[in-house]
Amino acid sequence: MTKEKQPKLIKQFDKRSGHTYFYESISYWDSEKKQSRAKRKLVGKLDPTTGEMVPTDGRMKKKKIVTSPVPPLTAIKRSFYGATYALSQVAKTIGLTEDLKVIFPTDYQSFLALAYYLVLAPTSSMQKFNRWSELHHLSYDVSRLTSQRISELFQRVTEKEKQAFFKA
């Protein structure tokens, strides 16, 4: 008939660290060695300022990492800005933006974007405009300008509008 032993709280000073630790100790009889033994489990450390036990979990085996909630990732977009900005300033300075706005009031931004593309990527086809526009900063939305829409845009330009543009 064995009875359950209740753990005893033992306070022990560690000379190496200079701290006092608290252990739960359970004594038992080792029948092979014919000696009493003790199993100890670290349960805390003495707080020198308050004199109270601060609970611990051994050698930080179960230390829970406390982190602040991670904000959701936002899409990061990198775009080339300098060349399109410079072309935009040139277009404003020479009056190209205003002239296009007068003659093509609904499509002038698309024509400007296509002009920037033809200047900055002169050997590329119109099929590649959509990808180019994703990589370069434009101050207006041209996501609807697919290769098909560009063809339709050019087809809508009348001879009268062309002449009006070159006279402006």
JSON list of C-alpha atoms in Angstrom, two decimals:
[
{"chain": "A", "resi": 1, "resn": "MET", "atom": "CA", "xyz": [0.00, 0.00, 0.00]},
{"chain": "A", "resi": 2, "resn": "THR", "atom": "CA", "xyz": [1.65, 3.15, -1.24]},
{"chain": "A", "resi": 3, "resn": "LYS", "atom": "CA", "xyz": [0.36, 6.52, -0.35]},
{"chain": "A", "resi": 4, "resn": "GLU", "atom": "CA", "xyz": [0.68, 9.56, -2.59]},
{"chain": "A", "resi": 5, "resn": "LYS", "atom": "CA", "xyz": [3.29, 11.99, -1.37]},
{"chain": "A", "resi": 6, "resn": "GLN", "atom": "CA", "xyz": [2.46, 15.67, -1.47]},
{"chain": "A", "resi": 7, "resn": "PRO", "atom": "CA", "xyz": [5.17, 17.87, -3.00]},
{"chain": "A", "resi": 8, "resn": "LYS", "atom": "CA", "xyz": [6.97, 20.16, -0.60]},
{"chain": "A", "resi": 9, "resn": "LEU", "atom": "CA", "xyz": [8.07, 23.67, -1.52]},
{"chain": "A", "resi": 10, "resn": "ILE", "atom": "CA", "xyz": [11.84, 24.11, -1.08]},
{"chain": "A", "resi": 11, "resn": "LYS", "atom": "CA", "xyz": [13.74, 27.39, -1.33]},
{"chain": "A", "resi": 12, "resn": "GLN", "atom": "CA", "xyz": [17.35, 27.10, -2.57]},
{"chain": "A", "resi": 13, "resn": "PHE", "atom": "CA", "xyz": [20.00, 29.78, -3.20]},
{"chain": "A", "resi": 14, "resn": "ASP", "atom": "CA", "xyz": [22.15, 29.37, -6.35]},
{"chain": "A", "resi": 15, "resn": "LYS", "atom": "CA", "xyz": [25.68, 30.70, -5.76]},
{"chain": "A", "resi": 16, "resn": "ARG", "atom": "CA", "xyz": [26.53, 30.91, -9.48]},
{"chain": "A", "resi": 17, "resn": "SER", "atom": "CA", "xyz": [23.61, 33.10, -10.49]},
{"chain": "A", "resi": 18, "resn": "GLY", "atom": "CA", "xyz": [23.04, 34.75, -7.13]},
{"chain": "A", "resi": 19, "resn": "HIS", "atom": "CA", "xyz": [19.29, 34.00, -7.30]},
{"chain": "A", "resi": 20, "resn": "THR", "atom": "CA", "xyz": [17.04, 32.08, -4.96]},
{"chain": "A", "resi": 21, "resn": "TYR", "atom": "CA", "xyz": [14.77, 29.51, -6.61]},
{"chain": "A", "resi": 22, "resn": "PHE", "atom": "CA", "xyz": [11.69, 27.61, -5.44]},
{"chain": "A", "resi": 23, "resn": "TYR", "atom": "CA", "xyz": [11.28, 23.91, -6.19]},
{"chain": "A", "resi": 24, "resn": "GLU", "atom": "CA", "xyz": [8.53, 21.35, -5.69]},
{"chain": "A", "resi": 25, "resn": "SER", "atom": "CA", "xyz": [10.21, 18.33, -4.16]},
{"chain": "A", "resi": 26, "resn": "ILE", "atom": "CA", "xyz": [8.78, 14.80, -3.89]},
{"chain": "A", "resi": 27, "resn": "SER", "atom": "CA", "xyz": [10.80, 12.31, -1.85]},
{"chain": "A", "resi": 28, "resn": "TYR", "atom": "CA", "xyz": [10.70, 8.60, -2.68]},
{"chain": "A", "resi": 29, "resn": "TRP", "atom": "CA", "xyz": [12.56, 5.38, -1.86]},
{"chain": "A", "resi": 30, "resn": "ASP", "atom": "CA", "xyz": [14.89, 3.91, -4.51]},
{"chain": "A", "resi": 31, "resn": "SER", "atom": "CA", "xyz": [14.68, 0.18, -3.82]},
{"chain": "A", "resi": 32, "resn": "GLU", "atom": "CA", "xyz": [17.60, -0.69, -6.13]},
{"chain": "A", "resi": 33, "resn": "LYS", "atom": "CA", "xyz": [20.08, 1.60, -4.43]},
{"chain": "A", "resi": 34, "resn": "LYS", "atom": "CA", "xyz": [18.40, 1.29, -1.05]},
{"chain": "A", "resi": 35, "resn": "GLN", "atom": "CA", "xyz": [18.42, 5.07, -0.64]},
{"chain": "A", "resi": 36, "resn": "SER", "atom": "CA", "xyz": [15.91, 7.87, -0.48]},
{"chain": "A", "resi": 37, "resn": "ARG", "atom": "CA", "xyz": [15.75, 10.14, -3.52]},
{"chain": "A", "resi": 38, "resn": "ALA", "atom": "CA", "xyz": [13.96, 13.35, -4.44]},
{"chain": "A", "resi": 39, "resn": "LYS", "atom": "CA", "xyz": [12.42, 14.57, -7.66]},
{"chain": "A", "resi": 40, "resn": "ARG", "atom": "CA", "xyz": [12.51, 18.33, -7.94]},
{"chain": "A", "resi": 41, "resn": "LYS", "atom": "CA", "xyz": [10.73, 20.63, -10.28]},
{"chain": "A", "resi": 42, "resn": "LEU", "atom": "CA", "xyz": [11.50, 24.36, -10.59]},
{"chain": "A", "resi": 43, "resn": "VAL", "atom": "CA", "xyz": [8.35, 26.37, -9.91]},
{"chain": "A", "resi": 44, "resn": "GLY", "atom": "CA", "xyz": [9.58, 29.90, -9.33]},
{"chain": "A", "resi": 45, "resn": "LYS", "atom": "CA", "xyz": [12.21, 32.45, -8.49]},
{"chain": "A", "resi": 46, "resn": "LEU", "atom": "CA", "xyz": [12.46, 34.85, -5.56]},
{"chain": "A", "resi": 47, "resn": "ASP", "atom": "CA", "xyz": [11.83, 38.46, -6.51]},
{"chain": "A", "resi": 48, "resn": "PRO", "atom": "CA", "xyz": [14.50, 40.37, -4.53]},
{"chain": "A", "resi": 49, "resn": "THR", "atom": "CA", "xyz": [12.48, 43.59, -4.36]},
{"chain": "A", "resi": 50, "resn": "THR", "atom": "CA", "xyz": [9.15, 42.20, -3.16]},
{"chain": "A", "resi": 51, "resn": "GLY", "atom": "CA", "xyz": [10.39, 38.99, -1.52]},
{"chain": "A", "resi": 52, "resn": "GLU", "atom": "CA", "xyz": [7.65, 37.02, -3.28]},
{"chain": "A", "resi": 53, "resn": "MET", "atom": "CA", "xyz": [7.89, 34.02, -5.56]},
{"chain": "A", "resi": 54, "resn": "VAL", "atom": "CA", "xyz": [7.60, 34.73, -9.29]},
{"chain": "A", "resi": 55, "resn": "PRO", "atom": "CA", "xyz": [6.29, 31.60, -11.07]},
{"chain": "A", "resi": 56, "resn": "THR", "atom": "CA", "xyz": [8.45, 30.15, -13.84]},
{"chain": "A", "resi": 57, "resn": "ASP", "atom": "CA", "xyz": [8.37, 27.13, -16.11]},
{"chain": "A", "resi": 58, "resn": "GLY", "atom": "CA", "xyz": [11.84, 25.71, -15.67]},
{"chain": "A", "resi": 59, "resn": "ARG", "atom": "CA", "xyz": [14.39, 26.63, -18.29]},
{"chain": "A", "resi": 60, "resn": "MET", "atom": "CA", "xyz": [11.84, 28.58, -20.31]},
{"chain": "A", "resi": 61, "resn": "LYS", "atom": "CA", "xyz": [10.77, 25.35, -22.02]},
{"chain": "A", "resi": 62, "resn": "LYS", "atom": "CA", "xyz": [7.19, 26.46, -22.40]},
{"chain": "A", "resi": 63, "resn": "LYS", "atom": "CA", "xyz": [7.85, 30.13, -22.87]},
{"chain": "A", "resi": 64, "resn": "LYS", "atom": "CA", "xyz": [5.05, 31.59, -24.90]},
{"chain": "A", "resi": 65, "resn": "ILE", "atom": "CA", "xyz": [6.12, 34.22, -27.32]},
{"chain": "A", "resi": 66, "resn": "VAL", "atom": "CA", "xyz": [3.90, 37.21, -26.90]},
{"chain": "A", "resi": 67, "resn": "THR", "atom": "CA", "xyz": [3.55, 39.05, -30.15]},
{"chain": "A", "resi": 68, "resn": "SER", "atom": "CA", "xyz": [1.34, 41.83, -31.20]},
{"chain": "A", "resi": 69, "resn": "PRO", "atom": "CA", "xyz": [-1.21, 40.91, -33.83]},
{"chain": "A", "resi": 70, "resn": "VAL", "atom": "CA", "xyz": [0.29, 41.13, -37.29]},
{"chain": "A", "resi": 71, "resn": "PRO", "atom": "CA", "xyz": [-1.56, 43.55, -39.49]},
{"chain": "A", "resi": 72, "resn": "PRO", "atom": "CA", "xyz": [-2.78, 42.06, -42.75]},
{"chain": "A", "resi": 73, "resn": "LEU", "atom": "CA", "xyz": [-0.38, 42.36, -45.62]},
{"chain": "A", "resi": 74, "resn": "THR", "atom": "CA", "xyz": [-1.19, 45.03, -48.10]},
{"chain": "A", "resi": 75, "resn": "ALA", "atom": "CA", "xyz": [-0.25, 44.77, -51.70]},
{"chain": "A", "resi": 76, "resn": "ILE", "atom": "CA", "xyz": [2.97, 46.54, -52.43]},
{"chain": "A", "resi": 77, "resn": "LYS", "atom": "CA", "xyz": [3.31, 48.00, -55.86]},
{"chain": "A", "resi": 78, "resn": "ARG", "atom": "CA", "xyz": [6.52, 49.33, -57.28]},
{"chain": "A", "resi": 79, "resn": "SER", "atom": "CA", "xyz": [6.31, 51.48, -60.36]},
{"chain": "A", "resi": 80, "resn": "PHE", "atom": "CA", "xyz": [8.69, 53.55, -62.44]},
{"chain": "A", "resi": 81, "resn": "TYR", "atom": "CA", "xyz": [7.85, 57.19, -61.99]},
{"chain": "A", "resi": 82, "resn": "GLY", "atom": "CA", "xyz": [10.58, 59.45, -63.33]},
{"chain": "A", "resi": 83, "resn": "ALA", "atom": "CA", "xyz": [10.26, 59.05, -67.09]},
{"chain": "A", "resi": 84, "resn": "THR", "atom": "CA", "xyz": [6.47, 59.26, -67.20]},
{"chain": "A", "resi": 85, "resn": "TYR", "atom": "CA", "xyz": [6.54, 62.26, -64.85]},
{"chain": "A", "resi": 86, "resn": "ALA", "atom": "CA", "xyz": [9.08, 64.01, -67.08]},
{"chain": "A", "resi": 87, "resn": "LEU", "atom": "CA", "xyz": [7.01, 63.31, -70.20]},
{"chain": "A", "resi": 88, "resn": "SER", "atom": "CA", "xyz": [3.88, 64.53, -68.41]},
{"chain": "A", "resi": 89, "resn": "GLN", "atom": "CA", "xyz": [5.60, 67.82, -67.52]},
{"chain": "A", "resi": 90, "resn": "VAL", "atom": "CA", "xyz": [6.85, 68.25, -71.09]},
{"chain": "A", "resi": 91, "resn": "ALA", "atom": "CA", "xyz": [3.31, 67.58, -72.42]},
{"chain": "A", "resi": 92, "resn": "LYS", "atom": "CA", "xyz": [1.89, 70.23, -70.08]},
{"chain": "A", "resi": 93, "resn": "THR", "atom": "CA", "xyz": [4.63, 72.74, -70.90]},
{"chain": "A", "resi": 94, "resn": "ILE", "atom": "CA", "xyz": [4.25, 72.52, -74.68]},
{"chain": "A", "resi": 95, "resn": "GLY", "atom": "CA", "xyz": [0.45, 72.47, -74.46]},
{"chain": "A", "resi": 96, "resn": "LEU", "atom": "CA", "xyz": [0.01, 68.91, -75.75]},
{"chain": "A", "resi": 97, "resn": "THR", "atom": "CA", "xyz": [-2.22, 67.92, -72.83]},
{"chain": "A", "resi": 98, "resn": "GLU", "atom": "CA", "xyz": [-4.58, 70.87, -73.40]},
{"chain": "A", "resi": 99, "resn": "ASP", "atom": "CA", "xyz": [-4.70, 70.32, -77.17]},
{"chain": "A", "resi": 100, "resn": "LEU", "atom": "CA", "xyz": [-5.58, 66.65, -76.75]},
{"chain": "A", "resi": 101, "resn": "LYS", "atom": "CA", "xyz": [-8.16, 67.55, -74.10]},
{"chain": "A", "resi": 102, "resn": "VAL", "atom": "CA", "xyz": [-9.90, 69.96, -76.51]},
{"chain": "A", "resi": 103, "resn": "ILE", "atom": "CA", "xyz": [-9.98, 67.58, -79.48]},
{"chain": "A", "resi": 104, "resn": "PHE", "atom": "CA", "xyz": [-10.44, 64.25, -77.64]},
{"chain": "A", "resi": 105, "resn": "PRO", "atom": "CA", "xyz": [-12.18, 65.19, -74.35]},
{"chain": "A", "resi": 106, "resn": "THR", "atom": "CA", "xyz": [-13.00, 61.60, -73.32]},
{"chain": "A", "resi": 107, "resn": "ASP", "atom": "CA", "xyz": [-9.86, 59.89, -74.62]},
{"chain": "A", "resi": 108, "resn": "TYR", "atom": "CA", "xyz": [-7.04, 62.41, -74.16]},
{"chain": "A", "resi": 109, "resn": "GLN", "atom": "CA", "xyz": [-5.57, 60.55, -71.15]},
{"chain": "A", "resi": 110, "resn": "SER", "atom": "CA", "xyz": [-5.45, 57.30, -73.10]},
{"chain": "A", "resi": 111, "resn": "PHE", "atom": "CA", "xyz": [-3.67, 59.04, -75.99]},
{"chain": "A", "resi": 112, "resn": "LEU", "atom": "CA", "xyz": [-1.15, 60.57, -73.58]},
{"chain": "A", "resi": 113, "resn": "ALA", "atom": "CA", "xyz": [-0.47, 57.19, -71.97]},
{"chain": "A", "resi": 114, "resn": "LEU", "atom": "CA", "xyz": [0.01, 55.59, -75.39]},
{"chain": "A", "resi": 115, "resn": "ALA", "atom": "CA", "xyz": [2.34, 58.42, -76.41]},
{"chain": "A", "resi": 116, "resn": "TYR", "atom": "CA", "xyz": [4.45, 57.86, -73.27]},
{"chain": "A", "resi": 117, "resn": "TYR", "atom": "CA", "xyz": [4.56, 54.15, -74.09]},
{"chain": "A", "resi": 118, "resn": "LEU", "atom": "CA", "xyz": [5.68, 54.77, -77.68]},
{"chain": "A", "resi": 119, "resn": "VAL", "atom": "CA", "xyz": [8.43, 57.14, -76.49]},
{"chain": "A", "resi": 120, "resn": "LEU", "atom": "CA", "xyz": [9.67, 54.94, -73.63]},
{"chain": "A", "resi": 121, "resn": "ALA", "atom": "CA", "xyz": [9.29, 51.53, -75.34]},
{"chain": "A", "resi": 122, "resn": "PRO", "atom": "CA", "xyz": [9.61, 52.33, -79.06]},
{"chain": "A", "resi": 123, "resn": "THR", "atom": "CA", "xyz": [10.25, 48.75, -80.19]},
{"chain": "A", "resi": 124, "resn": "SER", "atom": "CA", "xyz": [7.39, 47.16, -78.24]},
{"chain": "A", "resi": 125, "resn": "SER", "atom": "CA", "xyz": [4.02, 46.29, -79.74]},
{"chain": "A", "resi": 126, "resn": "MET", "atom": "CA", "xyz": [0.70, 47.61, -78.44]},
{"chain": "A", "resi": 127, "resn": "GLN", "atom": "CA", "xyz": [-0.02, 44.15, -77.03]},
{"chain": "A", "resi": 128, "resn": "LYS", "atom": "CA", "xyz": [2.56, 44.83, -74.32]},
{"chain": "A", "resi": 129, "resn": "PHE", "atom": "CA", "xyz": [1.07, 48.19, -73.29]},
{"chain": "A", "resi": 130, "resn": "ASN", "atom": "CA", "xyz": [-1.07, 46.73, -70.52]},
{"chain": "A", "resi": 131, "resn": "ARG", "atom": "CA", "xyz": [1.94, 45.16, -68.76]},
{"chain": "A", "resi": 132, "resn": "TRP", "atom": "CA", "xyz": [4.00, 48.31, -69.30]},
{"chain": "A", "resi": 133, "resn": "SER", "atom": "CA", "xyz": [1.25, 50.45, -67.76]},
{"chain": "A", "resi": 134, "resn": "GLU", "atom": "CA", "xyz": [1.26, 48.24, -64.65]},
{"chain": "A", "resi": 135, "resn": "LEU", "atom": "CA", "xyz": [4.96, 48.95, -64.15]},
{"chain": "A", "resi": 136, "resn": "HIS", "atom": "CA", "xyz": [4.95, 52.68, -64.88]},
{"chain": "A", "resi": 137, "resn": "HIS", "atom": "CA", "xyz": [3.23, 55.42, -62.91]},
{"chain": "A", "resi": 138, "resn": "LEU", "atom": "CA", "xyz": [0.43, 57.09, -64.80]},
{"chain": "A", "resi": 139, "resn": "SER", "atom": "CA", "xyz": [-1.78, 59.66, -63.10]},
{"chain": "A", "resi": 140, "resn": "TYR", "atom": "CA", "xyz": [-4.94, 58.09, -64.54]},
{"chain": "A", "resi": 141, "resn": "ASP", "atom": "CA", "xyz": [-6.44, 54.64, -64.90]},
{"chain": "A", "resi": 142, "resn": "VAL", "atom": "CA", "xyz": [-5.61, 52.87, -68.16]},
{"chain": "A", "resi": 143, "resn": "SER", "atom": "CA", "xyz": [-6.35, 49.33, -67.02]},
{"chain": "A", "resi": 144, "resn": "ARG", "atom": "CA", "xyz": [-9.16, 49.10, -69.58]},
{"chain": "A", "resi": 145, "resn": "LEU", "atom": "CA", "xyz": [-6.73, 49.73, -72.45]},
{"chain": "A", "resi": 146, "resn": "THR", "atom": "CA", "xyz": [-6.18, 46.24, -73.76]},
{"chain": "A", "resi": 147, "resn": "SER", "atom": "CA", "xyz": [-4.76, 45.62, -77.20]},
{"chain": "A", "resi": 148, "resn": "GLN", "atom": "CA", "xyz": [-8.30, 45.38, -78.60]},
{"chain": "A", "resi": 149, "resn": "ARG", "atom": "CA", "xyz": [-9.39, 48.66, -76.94]},
{"chain": "A", "resi": 150, "resn": "ILE", "atom": "CA", "xyz": [-6.30, 50.43, -78.31]},
{"chain": "A", "resi": 151, "resn": "SER", "atom": "CA", "xyz": [-7.19, 49.30, -81.83]},
{"chain": "A", "resi": 152, "resn": "GLU", "atom": "CA", "xyz": [-10.75, 50.54, -81.35]},
{"chain": "A", "resi": 153, "resn": "LEU", "atom": "CA", "xyz": [-9.45, 53.86, -79.99]},
{"chain": "A", "resi": 154, "resn": "PHE", "atom": "CA", "xyz": [-7.28, 54.42, -83.07]},
{"chain": "A", "resi": 155, "resn": "GLN", "atom": "CA", "xyz": [-10.15, 53.43, -85.40]},
{"chain": "A", "resi": 156, "resn": "ARG", "atom": "CA", "xyz": [-12.47, 56.02, -83.79]},
{"chain": "A", "resi": 157, "resn": "VAL", "atom": "CA", "xyz": [-10.13, 58.88, -84.66]},
{"chain": "A", "resi": 158, "resn": "THR", "atom": "CA", "xyz": [-11.52, 60.66, -87.70]},
{"chain": "A", "resi": 159, "resn": "GLU", "atom": "CA", "xyz": [-9.61, 62.55, -90.37]},
{"chain": "A", "resi": 160, "resn": "LYS", "atom": "CA", "xyz": [-11.24, 65.77, -89.14]},
{"chain": "A", "resi": 161, "resn": "GLU", "atom": "CA", "xyz": [-9.90, 65.18, -85.59]},
{"chain": "A", "resi": 162, "resn": "LYS", "atom": "CA", "xyz": [-6.41, 64.48, -86.95]},
{"chain": "A", "resi": 163, "resn": "GLN", "atom": "CA", "xyz": [-6.42, 67.75, -88.92]},
{"chain": "A", "resi": 164, "resn": "ALA", "atom": "CA", "xyz": [-7.74, 69.68, -85.91]},
{"chain": "A", "resi": 165, "resn": "PHE", "atom": "CA", "xyz": [-4.96, 68.26, -83.75]},
{"chain": "A", "resi": 166, "resn": "PHE", "atom": "CA", "xyz": [-2.18, 69.22, -86.18]},
{"chain": "A", "resi": 167, "resn": "LYS", "atom": "CA", "xyz": [-3.60, 72.74, -86.55]},
{"chain": "A", "resi": 168, "resn": "ALA", "atom": "CA", "xyz": [-3.72, 73.25, -82.78]}
]
